Structures are given as C-alpha cells and as structure tokens.
Coordinates of C-alpha atoms and ligand atoms in Angstrom, one line a residue:
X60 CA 0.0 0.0 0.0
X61 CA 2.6 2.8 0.8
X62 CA 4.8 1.3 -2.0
X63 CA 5.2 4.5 -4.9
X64 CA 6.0 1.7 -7.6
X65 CA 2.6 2.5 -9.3
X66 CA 4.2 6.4 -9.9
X67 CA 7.4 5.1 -10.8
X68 CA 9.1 7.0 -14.1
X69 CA 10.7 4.6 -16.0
X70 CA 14.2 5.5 -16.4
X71 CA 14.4 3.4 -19.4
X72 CA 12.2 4.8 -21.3
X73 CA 12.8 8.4 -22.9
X74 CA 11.7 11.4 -21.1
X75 CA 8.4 12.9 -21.6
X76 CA 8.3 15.8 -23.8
X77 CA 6.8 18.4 -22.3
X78 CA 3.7 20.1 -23.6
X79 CA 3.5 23.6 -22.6
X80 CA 6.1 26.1 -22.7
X81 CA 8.5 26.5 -19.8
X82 CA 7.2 30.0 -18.8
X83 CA 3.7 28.3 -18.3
X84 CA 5.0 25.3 -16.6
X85 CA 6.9 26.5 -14.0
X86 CA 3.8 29.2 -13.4
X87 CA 1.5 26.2 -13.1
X88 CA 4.1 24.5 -10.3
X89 CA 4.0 28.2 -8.5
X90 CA 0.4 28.1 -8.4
X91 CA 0.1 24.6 -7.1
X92 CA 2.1 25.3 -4.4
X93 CA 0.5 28.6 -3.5
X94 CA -2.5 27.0 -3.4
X95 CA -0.8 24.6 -1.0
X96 CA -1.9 21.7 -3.8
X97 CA 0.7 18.2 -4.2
X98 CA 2.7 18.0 -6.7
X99 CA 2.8 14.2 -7.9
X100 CA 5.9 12.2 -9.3
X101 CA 4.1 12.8 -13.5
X102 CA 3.6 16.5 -12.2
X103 CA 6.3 18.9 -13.8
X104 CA 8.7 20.3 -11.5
X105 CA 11.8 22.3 -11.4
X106 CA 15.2 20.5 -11.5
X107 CA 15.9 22.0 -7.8
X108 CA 13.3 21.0 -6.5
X109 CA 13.2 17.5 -7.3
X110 CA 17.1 18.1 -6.3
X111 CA 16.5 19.2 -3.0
X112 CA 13.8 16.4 -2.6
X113 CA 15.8 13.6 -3.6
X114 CA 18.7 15.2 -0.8
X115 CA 16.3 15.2 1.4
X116 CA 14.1 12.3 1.5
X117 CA 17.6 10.1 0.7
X118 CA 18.9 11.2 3.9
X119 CA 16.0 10.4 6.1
X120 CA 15.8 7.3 4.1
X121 CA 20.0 6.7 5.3
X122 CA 19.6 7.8 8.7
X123 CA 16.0 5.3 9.2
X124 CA 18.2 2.6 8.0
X125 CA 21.8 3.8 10.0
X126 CA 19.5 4.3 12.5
X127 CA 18.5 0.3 13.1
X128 CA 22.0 -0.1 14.5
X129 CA 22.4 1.6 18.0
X130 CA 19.3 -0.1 19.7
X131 CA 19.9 -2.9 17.1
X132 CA 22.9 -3.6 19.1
X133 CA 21.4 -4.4 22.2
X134 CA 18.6 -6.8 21.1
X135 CA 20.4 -9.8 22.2
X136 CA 20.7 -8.0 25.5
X137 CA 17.4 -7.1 26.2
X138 CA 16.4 -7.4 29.8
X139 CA 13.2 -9.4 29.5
X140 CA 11.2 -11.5 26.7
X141 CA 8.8 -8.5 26.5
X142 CA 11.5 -5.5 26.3
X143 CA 13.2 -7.5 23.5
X144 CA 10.0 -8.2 21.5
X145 CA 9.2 -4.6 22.0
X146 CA 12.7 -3.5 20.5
X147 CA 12.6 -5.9 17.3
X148 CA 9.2 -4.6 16.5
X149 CA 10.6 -0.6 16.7
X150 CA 13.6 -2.0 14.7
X151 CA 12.2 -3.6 12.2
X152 CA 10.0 -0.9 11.8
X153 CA 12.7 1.7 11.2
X154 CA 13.5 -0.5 8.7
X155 CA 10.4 -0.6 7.2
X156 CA 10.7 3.3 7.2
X157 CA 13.5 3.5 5.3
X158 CA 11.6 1.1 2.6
X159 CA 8.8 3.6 2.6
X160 CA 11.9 6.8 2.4
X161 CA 13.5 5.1 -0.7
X162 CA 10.4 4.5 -2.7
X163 CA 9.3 8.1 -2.9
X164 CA 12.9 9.5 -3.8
X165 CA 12.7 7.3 -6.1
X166 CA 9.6 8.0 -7.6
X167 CA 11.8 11.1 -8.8
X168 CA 13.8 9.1 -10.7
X169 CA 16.9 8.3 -8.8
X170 CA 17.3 4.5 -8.7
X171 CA 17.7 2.7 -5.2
X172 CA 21.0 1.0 -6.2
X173 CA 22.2 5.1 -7.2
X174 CA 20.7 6.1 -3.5
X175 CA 22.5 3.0 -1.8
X176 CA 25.9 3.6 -3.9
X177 CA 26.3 7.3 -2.3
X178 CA 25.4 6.3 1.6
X179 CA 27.8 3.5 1.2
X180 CA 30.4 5.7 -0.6
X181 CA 29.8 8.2 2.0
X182 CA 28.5 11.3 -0.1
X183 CA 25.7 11.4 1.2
X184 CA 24.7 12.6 4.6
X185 CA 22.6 10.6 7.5
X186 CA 21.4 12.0 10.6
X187 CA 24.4 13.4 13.1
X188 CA 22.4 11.6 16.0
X189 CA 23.6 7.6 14.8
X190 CA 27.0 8.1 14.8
X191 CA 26.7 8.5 19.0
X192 CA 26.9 4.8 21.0
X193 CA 24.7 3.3 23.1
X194 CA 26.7 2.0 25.7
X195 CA 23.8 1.2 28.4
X196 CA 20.5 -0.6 28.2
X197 CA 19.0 3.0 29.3
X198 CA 20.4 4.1 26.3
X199 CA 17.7 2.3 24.5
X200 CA 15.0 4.2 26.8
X201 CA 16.9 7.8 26.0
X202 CA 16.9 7.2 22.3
X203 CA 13.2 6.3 21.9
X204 CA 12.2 9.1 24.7
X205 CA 14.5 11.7 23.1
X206 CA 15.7 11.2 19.5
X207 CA 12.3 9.8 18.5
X208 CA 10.5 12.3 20.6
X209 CA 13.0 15.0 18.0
X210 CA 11.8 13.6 15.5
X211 CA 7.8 13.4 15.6
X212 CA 8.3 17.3 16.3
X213 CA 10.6 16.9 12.9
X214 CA 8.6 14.5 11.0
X215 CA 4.8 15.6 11.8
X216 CA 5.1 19.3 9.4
X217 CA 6.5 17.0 6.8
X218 CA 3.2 15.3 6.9
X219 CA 1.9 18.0 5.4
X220 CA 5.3 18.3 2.2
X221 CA 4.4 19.7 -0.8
X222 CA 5.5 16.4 -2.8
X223 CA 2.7 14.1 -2.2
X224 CA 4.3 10.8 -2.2
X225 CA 6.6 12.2 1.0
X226 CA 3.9 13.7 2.7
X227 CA 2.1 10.4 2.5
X228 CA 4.8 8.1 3.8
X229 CA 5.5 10.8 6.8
X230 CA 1.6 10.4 8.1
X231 CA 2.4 6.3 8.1
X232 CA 5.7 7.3 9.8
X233 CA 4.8 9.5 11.9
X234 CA 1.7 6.7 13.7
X235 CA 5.2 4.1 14.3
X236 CA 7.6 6.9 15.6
X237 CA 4.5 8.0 18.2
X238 CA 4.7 4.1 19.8
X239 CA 8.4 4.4 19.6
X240 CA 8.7 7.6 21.8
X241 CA 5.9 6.0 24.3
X242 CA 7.9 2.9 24.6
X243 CA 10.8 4.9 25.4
X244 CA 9.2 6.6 28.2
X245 CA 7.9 3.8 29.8
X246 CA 10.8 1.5 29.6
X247 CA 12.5 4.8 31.6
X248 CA 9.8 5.0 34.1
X249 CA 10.1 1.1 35.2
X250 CA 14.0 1.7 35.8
X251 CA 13.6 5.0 37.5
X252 CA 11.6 3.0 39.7
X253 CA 14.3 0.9 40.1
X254 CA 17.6 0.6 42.0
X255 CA 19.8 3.6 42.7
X256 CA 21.8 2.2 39.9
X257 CA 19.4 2.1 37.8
X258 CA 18.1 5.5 38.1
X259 CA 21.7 6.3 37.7
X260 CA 22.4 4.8 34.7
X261 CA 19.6 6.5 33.0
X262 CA 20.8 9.9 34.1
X263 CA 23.9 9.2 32.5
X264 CA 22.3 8.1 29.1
X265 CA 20.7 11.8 29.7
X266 CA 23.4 13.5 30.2
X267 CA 24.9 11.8 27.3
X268 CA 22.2 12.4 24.6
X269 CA 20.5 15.4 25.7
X270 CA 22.6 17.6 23.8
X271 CA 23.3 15.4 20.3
X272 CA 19.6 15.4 20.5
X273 CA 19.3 19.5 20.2
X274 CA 21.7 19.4 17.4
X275 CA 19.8 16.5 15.7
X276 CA 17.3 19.7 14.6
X277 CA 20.1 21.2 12.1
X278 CA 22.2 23.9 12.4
X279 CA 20.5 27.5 13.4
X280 CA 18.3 29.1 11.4
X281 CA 20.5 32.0 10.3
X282 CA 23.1 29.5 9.1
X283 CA 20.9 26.8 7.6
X284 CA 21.7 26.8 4.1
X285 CA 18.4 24.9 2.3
X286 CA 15.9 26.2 4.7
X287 CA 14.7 29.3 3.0
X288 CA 14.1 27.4 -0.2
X289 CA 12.8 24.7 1.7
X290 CA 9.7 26.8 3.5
X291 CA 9.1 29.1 0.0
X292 CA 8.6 25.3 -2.1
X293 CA 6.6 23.9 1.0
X294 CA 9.0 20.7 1.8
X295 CA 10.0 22.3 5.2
X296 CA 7.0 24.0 7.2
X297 CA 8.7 24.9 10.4
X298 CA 12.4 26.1 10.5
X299 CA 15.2 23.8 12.9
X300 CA 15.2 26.7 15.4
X301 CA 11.3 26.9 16.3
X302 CA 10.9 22.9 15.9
X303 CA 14.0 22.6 18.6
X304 CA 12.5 25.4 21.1
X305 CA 9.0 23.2 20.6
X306 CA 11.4 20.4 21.9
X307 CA 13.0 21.9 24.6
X308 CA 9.4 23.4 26.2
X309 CA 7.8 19.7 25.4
X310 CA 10.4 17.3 26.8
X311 CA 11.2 19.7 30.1
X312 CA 8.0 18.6 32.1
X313 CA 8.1 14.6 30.7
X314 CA 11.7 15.2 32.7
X315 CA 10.3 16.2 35.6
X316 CA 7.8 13.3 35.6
X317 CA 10.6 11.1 35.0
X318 CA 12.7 12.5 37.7
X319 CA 15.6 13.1 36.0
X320 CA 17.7 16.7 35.4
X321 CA 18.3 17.7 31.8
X322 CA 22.0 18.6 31.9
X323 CA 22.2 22.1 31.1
X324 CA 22.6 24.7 33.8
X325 CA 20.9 27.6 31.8
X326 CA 17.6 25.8 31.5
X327 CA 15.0 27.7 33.1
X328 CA 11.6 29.2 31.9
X329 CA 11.0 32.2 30.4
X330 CA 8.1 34.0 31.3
X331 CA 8.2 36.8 28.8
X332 CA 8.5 34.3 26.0
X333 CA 6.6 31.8 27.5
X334 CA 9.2 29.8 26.1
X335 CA 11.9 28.2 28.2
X336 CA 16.1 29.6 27.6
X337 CA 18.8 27.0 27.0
X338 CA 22.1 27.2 27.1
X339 CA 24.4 26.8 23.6
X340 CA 24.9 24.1 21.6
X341 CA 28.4 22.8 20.5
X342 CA 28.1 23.1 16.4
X343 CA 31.6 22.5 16.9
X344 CA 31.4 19.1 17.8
X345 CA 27.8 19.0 15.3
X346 CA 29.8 19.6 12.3
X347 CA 32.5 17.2 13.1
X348 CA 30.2 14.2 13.4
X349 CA 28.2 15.4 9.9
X350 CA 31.3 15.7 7.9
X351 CA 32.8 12.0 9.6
X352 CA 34.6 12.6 12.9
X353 CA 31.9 11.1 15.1
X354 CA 32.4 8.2 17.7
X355 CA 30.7 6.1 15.8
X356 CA 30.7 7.0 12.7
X357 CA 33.4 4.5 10.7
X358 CA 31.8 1.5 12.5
X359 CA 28.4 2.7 11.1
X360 CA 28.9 2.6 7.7
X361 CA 31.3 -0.1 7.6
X362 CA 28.1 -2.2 9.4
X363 CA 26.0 -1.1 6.7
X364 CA 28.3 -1.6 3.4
X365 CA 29.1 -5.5 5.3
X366 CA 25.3 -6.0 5.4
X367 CA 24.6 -5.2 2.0
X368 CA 27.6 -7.1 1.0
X369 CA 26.4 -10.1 2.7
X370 CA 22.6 -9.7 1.3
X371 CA 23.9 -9.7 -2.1
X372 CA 23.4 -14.1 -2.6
X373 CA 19.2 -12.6 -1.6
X374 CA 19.7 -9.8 -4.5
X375 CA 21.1 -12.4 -7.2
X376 CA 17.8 -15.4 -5.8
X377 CA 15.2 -12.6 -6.4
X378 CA 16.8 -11.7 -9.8
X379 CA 17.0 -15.2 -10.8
X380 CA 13.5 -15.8 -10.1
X381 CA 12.1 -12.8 -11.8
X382 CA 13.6 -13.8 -15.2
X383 CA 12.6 -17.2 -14.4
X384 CA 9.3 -16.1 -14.4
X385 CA 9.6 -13.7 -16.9
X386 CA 10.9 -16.6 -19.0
X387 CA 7.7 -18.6 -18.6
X388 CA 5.2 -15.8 -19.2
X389 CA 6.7 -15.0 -22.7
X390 CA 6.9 -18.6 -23.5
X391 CA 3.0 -19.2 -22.6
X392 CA 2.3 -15.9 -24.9
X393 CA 3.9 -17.5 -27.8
Ligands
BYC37 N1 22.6 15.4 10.7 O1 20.2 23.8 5.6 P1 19.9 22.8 6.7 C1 14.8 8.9 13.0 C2 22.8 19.1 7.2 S1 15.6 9.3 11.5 C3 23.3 15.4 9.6 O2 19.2 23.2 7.9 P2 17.7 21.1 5.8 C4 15.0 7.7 13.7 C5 21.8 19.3 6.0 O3 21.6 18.0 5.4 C6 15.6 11.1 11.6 N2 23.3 16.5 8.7 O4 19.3 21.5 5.9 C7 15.5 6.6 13.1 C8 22.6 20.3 5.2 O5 23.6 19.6 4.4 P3 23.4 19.3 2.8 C9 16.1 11.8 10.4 C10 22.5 17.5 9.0 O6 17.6 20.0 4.9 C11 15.8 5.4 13.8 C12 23.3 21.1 6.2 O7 23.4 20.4 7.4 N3 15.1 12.8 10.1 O8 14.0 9.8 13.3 O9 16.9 22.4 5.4 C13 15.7 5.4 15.2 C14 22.6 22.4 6.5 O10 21.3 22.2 7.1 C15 21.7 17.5 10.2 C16 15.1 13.4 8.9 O11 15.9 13.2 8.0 C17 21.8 16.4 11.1 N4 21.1 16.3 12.2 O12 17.3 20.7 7.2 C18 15.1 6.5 15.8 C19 14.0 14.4 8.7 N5 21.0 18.6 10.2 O13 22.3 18.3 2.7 C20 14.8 7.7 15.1 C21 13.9 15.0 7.3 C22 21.3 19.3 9.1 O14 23.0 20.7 2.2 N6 14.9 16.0 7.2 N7 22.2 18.6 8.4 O15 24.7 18.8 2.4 C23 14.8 17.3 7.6 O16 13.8 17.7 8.2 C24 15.9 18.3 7.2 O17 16.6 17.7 6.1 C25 16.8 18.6 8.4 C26 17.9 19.6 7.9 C27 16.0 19.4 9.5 C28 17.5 17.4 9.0

C-alpha cells in the first residue's frame, strides 16, 4: 500500500516531452504550491526542486536505516522477553521506514542502487544523531524518549510536504515513531523506579544524549543553508530553530515526571516568551560528526556496506526468479 511503484518514471524509457512552454510550466508549479496543492511524481517540476527532494528524502531514508544499529545492538541483551519483542518490532519498523523513504525518492527518478551507492560511498549525509553509541540498556529508553520524541516534532510538518508521495509516507511514519517515543518513556519510568543504579544509569544516558539530540534539529536558522528554499517550495514548514524550542518546552515537564535533570545549567523558563532559555549548543562538535569525525561514525557505515555485502546471494535469488518467471510468461504468450 505505501509502495510508490505504481508512480514510478521509467528510467528506461525516454523522457516525456513536455507540452506547454516552460514560462507556463513553471507558473502552473507556482500556483500549485500557492494554493498549498501536491505535486505528484508525473507533475512537472523544477530541477531543484526535485534536487532538494531527492537530498532530502535520501537522507532520512539513510539515517532510518543507519539508525536500526544503536538499539539494534542491544537486542540480544534485552532485559526481558517482552523488552526485546518490544525493540525488534521498533527495529524492524525503522526499517520498514527507510523502505517507505527510498520509494518516494525514487519516484523522482533516482534508482535505489544510485541512493544506496552514495550512503555507502559516504557522499551522502545521514542523521548526526547515529554516529553517538549506546553503551547502556537506558540508552535504548533515552533514544526512543529523546531522538524519537525530535523527530515526531521533525517529522509531523512534513506530513503536510508539498511532494505528495513524501507527505504520504511521513503520516504512516509518523503513527510508528508515536509508539516508539511511548515505549521509550515507559521502559524509563520502570527503571527509574528501580535501583539507585538504575536510576543512575539513565541519568547518564541523559546527560549523554541530551545535547546530540538539540543538534539532531540542524544547524540555526541564520546558518541553515536549504531552509529558506525549503519553506518558500513547502518541503519544510517549520524552520530547525522553532521545531528545537517546541522540543525543549515539550520534553522539560516529561523530565520532571521522569525525575531526571536535563543537563544544562541555563535551563529555566521564560516568562516573557513563554518559552523556556537553554544554554548553547556545541556546532563544533555538530559539524564534526556530519562531515565523519563522530564516535561512531566508521563503525556505522562499515556495518551497513558489510550487510549489504552479505545480502547480495538474496539480490542475485530474487533476480534469478524474476527472469525465471519472466521466461515462462513469454513462453506461454507464444
Ligand atoms: N545530521 O540547511 P539545513 C529517525 C545538514 S531518523 C546530519 O538546515 P535542511 C530515527 C543538512 O543536510 C531522523 N546532517 O538543511 C531513526 C545540510 O547539508 P546538505 C532523520 C544534518 O535539509 C531510527 C546542512 O546540514 N530525520 O528519526 O533544510 C531510530 C545544512 O542544514 C543534520 C530526517 O531526516 C543532522 N542532524 O534541514 C530513531 C527528517 N541537520 O544536505 C529515530 C527529514 C542538518 O545541504 N529531514 N544537516 O549537504 C529534515 O527535516 C531536514 O533535512 C533537516 C535539515 C532538518 C534534517
């Protein structure tokens, strides 16, 4: 059902010539999306645009599919029957996200094995937050309280992209990352109603992810470099500043009914802005993970390129089937 195949351009075939004049199709495109209307994969649309789309949705497709690895990690060490069920289902459907991600970039005619080739090759970006590890099982908690919790408040104005077969994925997306954050919370709750260990080990996955997970929204406003064009074409509906302060004055109370501190001195409400202050982030350290330097991030992506690798004898089955079947339809048609 949330497969795009059915919008798929066939990059075999030769393009479409267009009909109208350029003038009057890039006026058409301008209308649509003043009028807040989809633009659809046959739709005409301007070279940057379906640029910026593929960029995008290729990197959210990446970091879904990086992303599997920290909590994958500790699946075999799952404290109960029920926590470990729990964590296959969330990573298996990040997986299934990633499915969803690659299908509608590729609706605009970039081919999966093209998508693949530059996240293995490492041009293309992936979320900053993946290349962190999760060295506790509270970890696990902190990633689907936190970096989930980022990313609904990330995710849910994408809902509502421009390019339909985005938006459409995001609402699907959006349902599986809401269980995620929940489970999150509540595996947190039962071990800060634990032992003093306990409640000390999540306080250190805290401390440790808090900030990653402010960073995780993209660099500020003033020195993000797509965002303008982002809002005027309708992929990006809130910029990373306003979605991180929606973060900050959402997660502060679930911390208090947790119990834990957020570790940032310079926390504290604003009652002028009705808003709360925070203290500033290290883009040092955010640029250095995006551009390779991360703890993590060599291990990552030499995971991912061996898991390909080692799916390749599942690639060559399916292939030999389908012309195997192909085979036999043309010989019954003769
Ligand atoms: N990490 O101009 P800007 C998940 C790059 S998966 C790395 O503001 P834009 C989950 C940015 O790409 C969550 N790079 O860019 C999965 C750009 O570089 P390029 C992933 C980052 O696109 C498993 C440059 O910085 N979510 O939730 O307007 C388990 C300047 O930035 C990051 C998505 O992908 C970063 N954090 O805004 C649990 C959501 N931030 O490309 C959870 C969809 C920025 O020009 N994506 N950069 O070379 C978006 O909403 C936007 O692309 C961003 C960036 C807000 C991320």
């Amino acid at each position: 059902m949330y497969t795009q195949s059915m919008d798929m351009a066939d990059t075999t075939a030769p393009a479409p010539v267009p009909t109208a004049a350029p003038e009057a199709l890039q006026s058409r495109f301008d209308e649509k999306i003043d009028a807040d209307q989809k633009i659809e994969p046959q739709n005409w649309m301007p070279e940057a645009y379906r640029r910026t789309l593929v960029r995008q949705i290729s990197q959210h497709a990446h970091s879904e599919i990086i992303g599997m690895q920290p909590e994958g990690q500790w699946i075999s060490r799952a404290p109960s029957l029920k926590r470990k069920a729990i964590l296959l289902a969330k990573v298996q459907d990040e997986g299934g996200h990633g499915l969803y991600l690659y299908s509608a970039a590729e609706t605009l005619g970039t081919s999966r094995d093209q998508l693949l080739d530059a996240l293995h090759t490492g041009k293309a970006k992936y979320s900053s937050i993946f290349n962190y590890p999760t060295l506790l099982w509270a970890d696990v908690g902190v990633i689907g309280w936190l970096v989930d919790g980022a990313a609904i408040m990330n995710q849910v104005p994408i809902c509502r992209c421009s390019y339909g077969p985005y938006a459409r994925a995001m609402i699907r997306i959006c349902k599986e990352e809401s269980f995620h954050q929940r489970q999150g919370f509540e595996s947190l709750m039962v071990q800060m109603q634990g032992t003093p260990e306990q409640r000390a080990m999540v306080q250190d996955a805290v401390n440790r992810w808090w900030w990653p997970v402010l960073a995780m929204f993209g660099p500020p406003d003033a020195e993000s470099s797509n965002s303008a064009q982002g809002m005027r074409w309708g992929i990006k509906r809130i910029s990373n500043d306003d979605l991180r302060q929606n973060f900050v004055d959402a997660t502060v109370p679930q911390a208090a009914i947790l119990g834990v501190t957020l570790p940032d001195p310079d926390l504290k409400w604003n009652e002028e802005r009705q808003q709360h202050d925070y203290g500033a982030i290290d883009w040092t350290e955010f640029w250095e993970v995006v551009n390779g330097k991360g703890p993590c991030n060599k291990e990552r992506l030499s995971s991912r390129v061996k898991a390909h690798e080692d799916g390749q004898w599942v690639r060559d089955a399916a292939q030999a089937y389908a012309e195997k079947q192909q085979a036999r339809l043309l010989k019954e048609a003769a």
